[in-house]
Amino acid sequence: MIAERFRYLRPKDLDEALAWLAESQGEVRVLAGGHSLLPLMKLRLAAPQTVLDVERVEALRGIRLEGDVLHIGAMTRYHELARDPLVAEYAPLLAMAARTVGDPQVRNRGTVGGSICHADPAADFPAAALAMDAEVELRSRAGKRRLPLREFLLGPLSTALAPNELLAAIHVPLRAGWGAAYEKFPHPASGYAVAGVAALINKEGGAARAVAVAVTGVGPVAYRAAATEEVLTGASLDAARIQDGASQVAEGVEVNADLFASADYRRHLAQVLAARALRAAWGSD
Amino acid sequence: MSTVIGQPVRRREDARLIVGRGQFTDDLKLPGMTYAVIVRSPYAHARIRRIDVSRALAMPGVLAVFTGKDLEGVLGPVPTAWIPPNADLKQTVHRALAVDEVRYAGDGVAMVVAEDRYTARDAAEAVEVEYEPLPAVVDAWAAVQEGAPLVHPDAPGNLALHWTAGSVDQKAFDEAEVVVRQRFVQQRLIPNPMEPRAAVAWYDPGTENLTVWMTSQNPHIHRFLLSGILGIPEHRLRVVAQDVGGGFGSKISCYPDEALVAHAARTLARPVKWVEDRSEHFMATTHGRDHVQEVELAGRKDGTIEALRVKIWANLGAYLSTAAPGVPTILFGLIVNGCYRIPQASTEVYGVFTHTTPVDAYRGAGRPEATYLIERMVDLFADAIGMDPVEVRRKNFVPPDAFPYTNAFGITYDSGNYPLALDKALERVDYGGFRARQAQARQEGRYLGIGFSTYVEMCGLGPSEVAGAVGFQGGLWENATVRVHPSGKIQVMTGASPHGQGEETTFAQIVAEQLGVAMDDIEVVHGDTDRVTMGWGTYGSRTLAVGGSAVAVACQRLIEKGRRIAAHMLEADADDVAFQQGRYQVQGVPGRSVSFQEVALQAHLAWNLPQGVEPGMEATANYNPSNFTFPFGTHVAIVEVDPDSGLVRLERYVAVDDCGTPINPLIIAGQVHGGVVQGVGQALWEGAVYNAEGQLLTGSFLEYAMPKARFFPPIETDSTVTPSPHNPLGVKGVGETGTIAATPAVVNAVMDALKPFNIRHLDMPLTPEKVWRAIHGKGERQ
């Protein structure tokens, strides 16, 4: 398990990181928690010329309120997310998803930015962040831009990140008091989601005023289940309604198949998990 | 009077292992060390057209590249060391590196040695091998069909062996009230000890001595076999296995790789290190199990089992690994009746070559495959006659008064009390209460199930005469030397080679008990052919029963020698001197006594020894066991199946095991826990999968599901004690019982849970999709 030769850079701050990103020749991969990138390199499935370790870049850390959004630094680790009081109040869904990632070792190293930029089709965090209507903050030497996460995630292991850009943070709208649930069926070997469904419901006067449902593990990349959301938004979510919504959770999606789960089974699993997540997010009447 | 034996003494080896002070092979750093990487075939079956090593050799830091052609006439073939008689075994040639043809994805084709492991790894990629891919066959059943691609030209029909045992009169089936037939797939497993294989070799050109540090369960066997491959005489060869991070059978075998490392060290006159990486381990270290089994049981409606007929196709992989031929024959075929008195039984085994990683012993080795089929068949039989599976078991048990009991294959079980263990387990799980709870749950659409495994296994194979008779190419006695130093401190040299089982503790307990000295005064030495005279290693749950007995016998010899010296010192007749709790005592004269350690000092000083007594205080025993031991017990699994997802949740697991006289209950519990987890792993998660081209699709921990702690409830252990009459300690092996027992207990529990859906049988692993499909009548996945 030995990677190919690579150049290792460890910038001390954001400017230095962005400068190196702008100037480096060949493929540069940003090293965050390293739990996806390093195994790929050791298996020689990835062989970047340069690895840019952003461990010391302070600007990528921290969770804070910025007006009506929660700013979560890209280097925030799952473990930090899972126990942060601001996240617990305004974005508990993210903490729920973070708690299901891997094992304690992974949660102590893995970062939200790494997860989003890696865009693994079965990663937990992107689903939760999508349901939260998260935006990504991208930095380069040329400046800063913001993009809704749903536009950032393009496909399996593919994002809208430009080669000279760094994901600095994600911004999520405050969802205090919304019902939230993340239901995951972990692969017994990898711990990745065979299917995972994040549900967020703003319940007002016995009806679901807003519903967000995001799914991972099922399609090429995490997605919002638009058909499900449409069926449920504005309605009172009784068992039949939830069943109806859940049944459409993989509508129009080319469902993944692998050794562990066929497309049929995985679609079914997504529906089961969606119903469970929706029931939990709706709560008891 | 027992003081040390039977106590839950904490493992003395753990402190160094936990704080990282163990000495594993990869920890070894020798001056001038070089590093080897083995280039392996990506194809399961291909002709080697050409190998070009020039680019690799030209890389700075590369010292040598070896190919199969370079080794012709230099390295002997890798031998098979278990040749069951009357099995028509095809001993095809297994070269250290393939020459013309590769036979599985992972077959070695070249080895690169470089100054550092990074260069070695890069150079391995620079070795250019031109392959002509050929059709492959991966499945034992497919491999014996007409026209299947041949693995070895000298093994027609891909048959490596054909072996039969026992006999059944066809009338038993023709006239039976009930016949139950079932085909079982006993899937292939991949052993995954924490430490992968590794070797360091160092050759001293002055003395012509070669030392190999390696991950071995049996250094003396490895020395013997490596000697043959390398052409280096045994007395110039030293094999050391200091700390070994588990093996589960996979480190019994003699692989080409360690021999290649030794050869490179000899050729380069530099130390060479090779450490398998985990990906390499998945493809190049032996796998386990992999049978297709056809089983027929004849019985009466009252629950009596009258006959059992077993026919299997065992996938042995591309080459015959060291012990491979003995696993699906001797260790499987002679005990398929399990703990039941079945008057007629027969086993027929086809051992089959395929283009897959060689298959050899994996924790339990043959006995899990046997136990699974009989324990599943008993449940199917119970189902067929509408009887409770517990009652069918009870009705057919070998009764406690029938021991020693000789089964239909001529195997004599030492001792047992099967109903006792069953009753204890039933009480613990409140069987009646569970059935009521199960019925209630079904009303609510919840599916609970209970499964039993009333297993017996045979382990501690012996005596050596039997080893010879069944074709094992070695003795199965064990050597122990107990050396008492002048200060009274004791070293115990054992030929067993523990690699996680805890015998540094249990053997010290035996010596402490026998000689009445403190545990802290005793060190157990193992795993070094220069420090230990001889040995046959650790596998087949033999270490305590055979190796521990050798230690006990050696202690008895020391006690007797000491008695003569003590009598002389105490001016008494040796017959009047009793040895108790470490002191020689003149009987009837309180105060006239001397300690064992004082006697040891006098033995070394030799100033005044009795006539005919030699100086020194050391005894060696070469203990040849009189028979196997037969541990048994009842394991019970309670599961809940989620019909929506097909997920099986293990709710409760109770293990009642009888391994004879317990030496250390803490270690026994640890062995049972680990064994159960591995057994459940086979039932629910694990399974190697190849595609039709022979590519291993489960080649990493991303796909191959090892059991995780979070999948388990606390495992409840309990015991009964039925000493074995076959060894001086009364012990039976416990290292494999959990693995042997757990698999059918869990599968039986899942099948019990699925009763309302009329599902007769599902093959392992019982993955959620498989269960879900069965529940919803969706047929098998295409």
XYZ file of C-alpha atoms in Angstrom, chain A residues 17-201:
185
model
C -2.857 27.674 -0.193
C -4.567 29.648 -2.944
C -1.228 30.765 -4.366
C -0.034 27.216 -4.635
C -3.310 26.147 -6.185
C -2.927 28.904 -8.764
C 0.665 28.135 -9.580
C 1.027 24.362 -9.336
C 1.418 22.383 -12.504
C -0.320 19.064 -13.031
C -2.956 17.505 -10.860
C -3.235 18.933 -7.370
C -5.364 17.206 -4.763
C -6.290 18.926 -1.562
C -5.732 16.795 1.515
C -8.278 17.412 4.273
C -9.040 14.458 6.570
C -7.425 12.097 4.092
C -9.825 9.233 4.640
C -10.838 9.035 1.007
C -7.815 10.450 -0.773
C -5.046 8.508 0.948
C -6.560 5.030 0.438
C -7.089 5.887 -3.233
C -3.467 6.956 -3.525
C -2.212 3.875 -1.691
C -4.227 1.669 -4.001
C -2.729 3.706 -6.842
C -6.190 4.553 -8.088
C -5.228 8.212 -7.651
C -1.776 9.568 -8.362
C -1.759 13.358 -8.053
C 1.535 15.101 -8.683
C 0.892 17.401 -5.740
C -0.908 16.952 -2.465
C -1.857 20.191 -0.764
C -2.403 19.584 2.938
C -4.699 22.293 4.326
C -4.483 21.068 7.909
C -2.904 24.345 9.079
C -5.181 26.725 7.229
C -7.039 28.373 10.090
C -9.494 30.152 7.796
C -11.076 26.808 6.900
C -12.096 26.092 10.468
C -14.886 27.100 12.732
C -18.642 27.081 13.011
C -20.355 30.435 13.515
C -23.566 32.314 12.897
C -23.341 34.839 10.094
C -26.660 36.625 9.929
C -29.285 34.168 8.775
C -26.903 31.400 7.898
C -24.629 29.045 9.738
C -21.064 29.169 8.462
C -19.304 25.831 8.710
C -15.623 25.793 7.824
C -14.606 23.186 5.273
C -12.131 21.610 7.706
C -14.824 20.964 10.312
C -14.578 17.362 11.348
C -17.611 15.103 11.680
C -16.917 14.747 15.344
C -17.010 18.532 15.821
C -20.193 18.792 13.830
C -21.829 16.073 15.883
C -21.317 17.902 19.170
C -21.455 21.573 18.187
C -24.192 23.534 20.034
C -24.942 25.849 17.078
C -25.344 22.889 14.777
C -27.530 21.189 17.366
C -29.821 24.191 17.417
C -29.922 25.353 13.801
C -28.914 22.344 11.755
C -29.382 19.166 13.783
C -29.791 17.173 10.582
C -26.102 17.701 9.818
C -25.125 16.340 13.207
C -27.388 13.334 12.736
C -25.717 12.480 9.457
C -22.246 13.127 10.850
C -22.829 10.618 13.635
C -23.446 7.852 11.108
C -20.210 8.356 9.179
C -17.682 5.522 9.417
C -16.320 4.896 12.882
C -14.851 7.123 15.615
C -11.465 7.241 13.901
C -13.027 8.419 10.659
C -15.231 10.942 12.433
C -12.218 12.379 14.201
C -10.396 12.965 10.922
C -12.982 13.232 8.168
C -14.163 16.726 7.223
C -17.325 18.150 5.732
C -15.358 19.873 2.972
C -13.522 16.712 2.084
C -16.771 14.799 1.882
C -18.435 17.360 -0.370
C -15.448 17.772 -2.703
C -14.897 14.032 -2.974
C -18.558 13.651 -4.005
C -18.723 9.993 -3.240
C -22.120 8.757 -4.400
C -22.621 6.994 -1.061
C -21.335 9.625 1.359
C -23.686 10.680 4.139
C -22.893 14.318 4.557
C -23.833 15.593 1.077
C -27.370 14.295 1.491
C -27.869 16.090 4.776
C -26.300 19.281 3.411
C -28.473 19.135 0.301
C -31.611 18.821 2.382
C -30.429 21.866 4.312
C -30.182 23.900 1.067
C -26.511 24.422 1.748
C -24.350 26.697 -0.352
C -20.672 26.227 -0.900
C -18.165 29.047 -0.628
C -15.370 28.614 -3.149
C -12.154 30.596 -2.940
C -9.400 31.162 -5.429
C -6.774 33.830 -5.899
C -9.221 35.516 -8.242
C -11.820 35.847 -5.495
C -14.799 34.180 -3.947
C -17.970 32.656 -5.353
C -20.997 30.939 -3.918
C -22.923 28.085 -5.413
C -25.872 26.060 -4.204
C -24.607 22.620 -3.259
C -27.029 21.014 -5.716
C -25.225 22.814 -8.523
C -21.830 21.982 -7.101
C -22.341 18.212 -7.056
C -22.150 17.083 -10.679
C -21.824 13.313 -10.553
C -19.865 10.491 -8.988
C -16.568 11.956 -7.735
C -17.254 15.027 -9.818
C -17.933 18.627 -8.732
C -17.958 22.152 -10.120
C -14.739 22.956 -8.247
C -12.257 24.620 -10.601
C -8.652 23.366 -10.480
C -7.444 26.547 -8.790
C -10.303 26.687 -6.273
C -10.613 25.642 -2.680
C -13.843 24.907 -0.851
C -13.654 27.269 2.124
C -16.947 26.711 3.868
C -20.543 25.765 3.534
C -23.404 28.023 4.510
C -26.668 26.596 5.650
C -29.942 28.429 6.340
C -31.126 28.196 9.921
C -33.654 25.457 10.447
C -34.291 25.657 14.157
C -37.402 23.767 15.145
C -37.762 21.892 11.886
C -38.260 18.165 12.155
C -35.160 16.375 10.986
C -34.094 12.792 10.454
C -31.389 10.889 8.655
C -32.065 7.217 7.978
C -29.180 5.180 6.693
C -28.632 1.590 5.719
C -24.890 1.133 6.070
C -22.937 -1.329 3.976
C -21.692 -3.965 6.424
C -18.179 -3.774 4.999
C -17.505 -0.149 4.145
C -20.025 1.574 6.373
C -21.029 3.769 3.423
C -24.721 4.267 2.771
C -26.245 1.543 0.633
C -29.001 4.082 0.794
C -29.449 7.095 3.029
C -32.333 9.517 3.226
C -32.308 12.892 4.939
C -35.648 14.490 5.671
C -36.431 17.970 6.923
C -39.955 19.182 7.628
